[in-house]
């Protein structure tokens, strides 16, 4: 009986030892794949955090203005951009972030070239243009999201983030105490046991204590990835049933089409949601036409609505068709509002639409 009991204990210890070393191998190999991607994401992410400072230093002459007493209305600035670029479609308006900065209008040529036109908000003077897609921020976004190789780069980054979760889970298993040897370094730094032991304690204890934060970091990042992101976005990709102008008309365009290049300007959980459309009022009678004309909105009305909603900073996306809508988007990451929101305002078609 004693012999059988010892065999069972030895077998159990052997299985536990085999599981430990198998987990260690998975942890090691996952780390070899994950670490280069994590370093890349950290470096590009840090550069993206300093986007405003880099951009203002690079385009200071057309971005910085001298503050005056009163700003011109957005409609007057819009007319100045239309006059300066008659062959371009105006797709977006972003008011100045501070008294010393210019307003911005995104414009697009018939050939698909996108530029940012800056306007002095005090004089409605067009100051110049720059290509946001060729900026340092645009390059960092492309590397951060696709490694400059398109969807396959996105897949590789998503695999690395997924393996990073395996890295965390296996690391926690290896970190938790099982015997006296592992208990000796649990939540302790053994400074007198040599450099190798000290580095091991730093690695295991920092990784273990920060594991929940790192897990949240990874899952939130995966929300932007191709496969995980689409699955997470899906529950939120239906537009609210309430529609100010009646029943919501159907639309074939999603909010992702409003983004400019690789830059994610719309909330990620709305990218697959369809952009609503205004009703086509061309077939209305004279009385109905007159009533709807009085309710038509223009850029000044849209800006006033955004300010009434308490948005500190926001972007206005212009209608892309005769039955399109104005879209107001504000970003919590930039501190614009406390809850990230997107508001759609309908317009009237043809001559009733006011830009």
C-alpha angles and dihedrals in degrees: 000000000000090000092052091047091052091049091053092049092047091048090050092049090047092052091048090049092048091049090050094052092043089053090047091053092050089048091050097047093044088052092053090057098038103045098069091049093047090051090050092049092048095050096045091043092053092051090049090055089062094048096121094049093048093046095048091050091049098044101025095137094060100031105047120070136177112256117243135181102269136021122224117244117266091246091061091049089048092054090052091054092047090052093048094046108028093161095053130086114230109226106168144019124202117182119222114283093217141006091267098051133082127242117251133222121187111217131186129201125220087257091058098257111149122206137169115233116201122211131193101240092207098052102020088233117152106235101187145284139264135186109248091189091062094047125114088250091054091051092049091049091052093049092043093051108029110006085238090286101094126234094351089060089051090052092050091051091047090052090051092050091048091049088048088063088053087049091055096046094047091044092054090050091052092045099052112093119256104161140005093279094056093041090057093071099031108126088343137104112218100204096171097051097078136273095282093055091044092052090047091052091048091050097047099040096044091046093046097047093044095042096105092050091047091048091054089047092053097045092048090050092049088058087076095049126104102251105022091038094055091050093048093044093051098079090055100040098098119093116237114272093232110092119178097216097047129269112012111251118227121262135191097199123088128209089251088073089065092064118099110232117305092340111110103217098156123066109274092230090061099046093097094041116105118248108238121235133223117242117263105247097181091105096051124114123252094263093049090045092054093048093049092045089060089054096048115121130220133192093273091054090049092051091048090051091052092051092048088054089057099251110161093194129003146157126237117212113204124227112272096204141023090269095040129118138228111252122204114198128182128182126221092199088067092045094248093134139351094245121040108240143170122203125196120206120189125227134198121254131249114349092357093063112096120206 
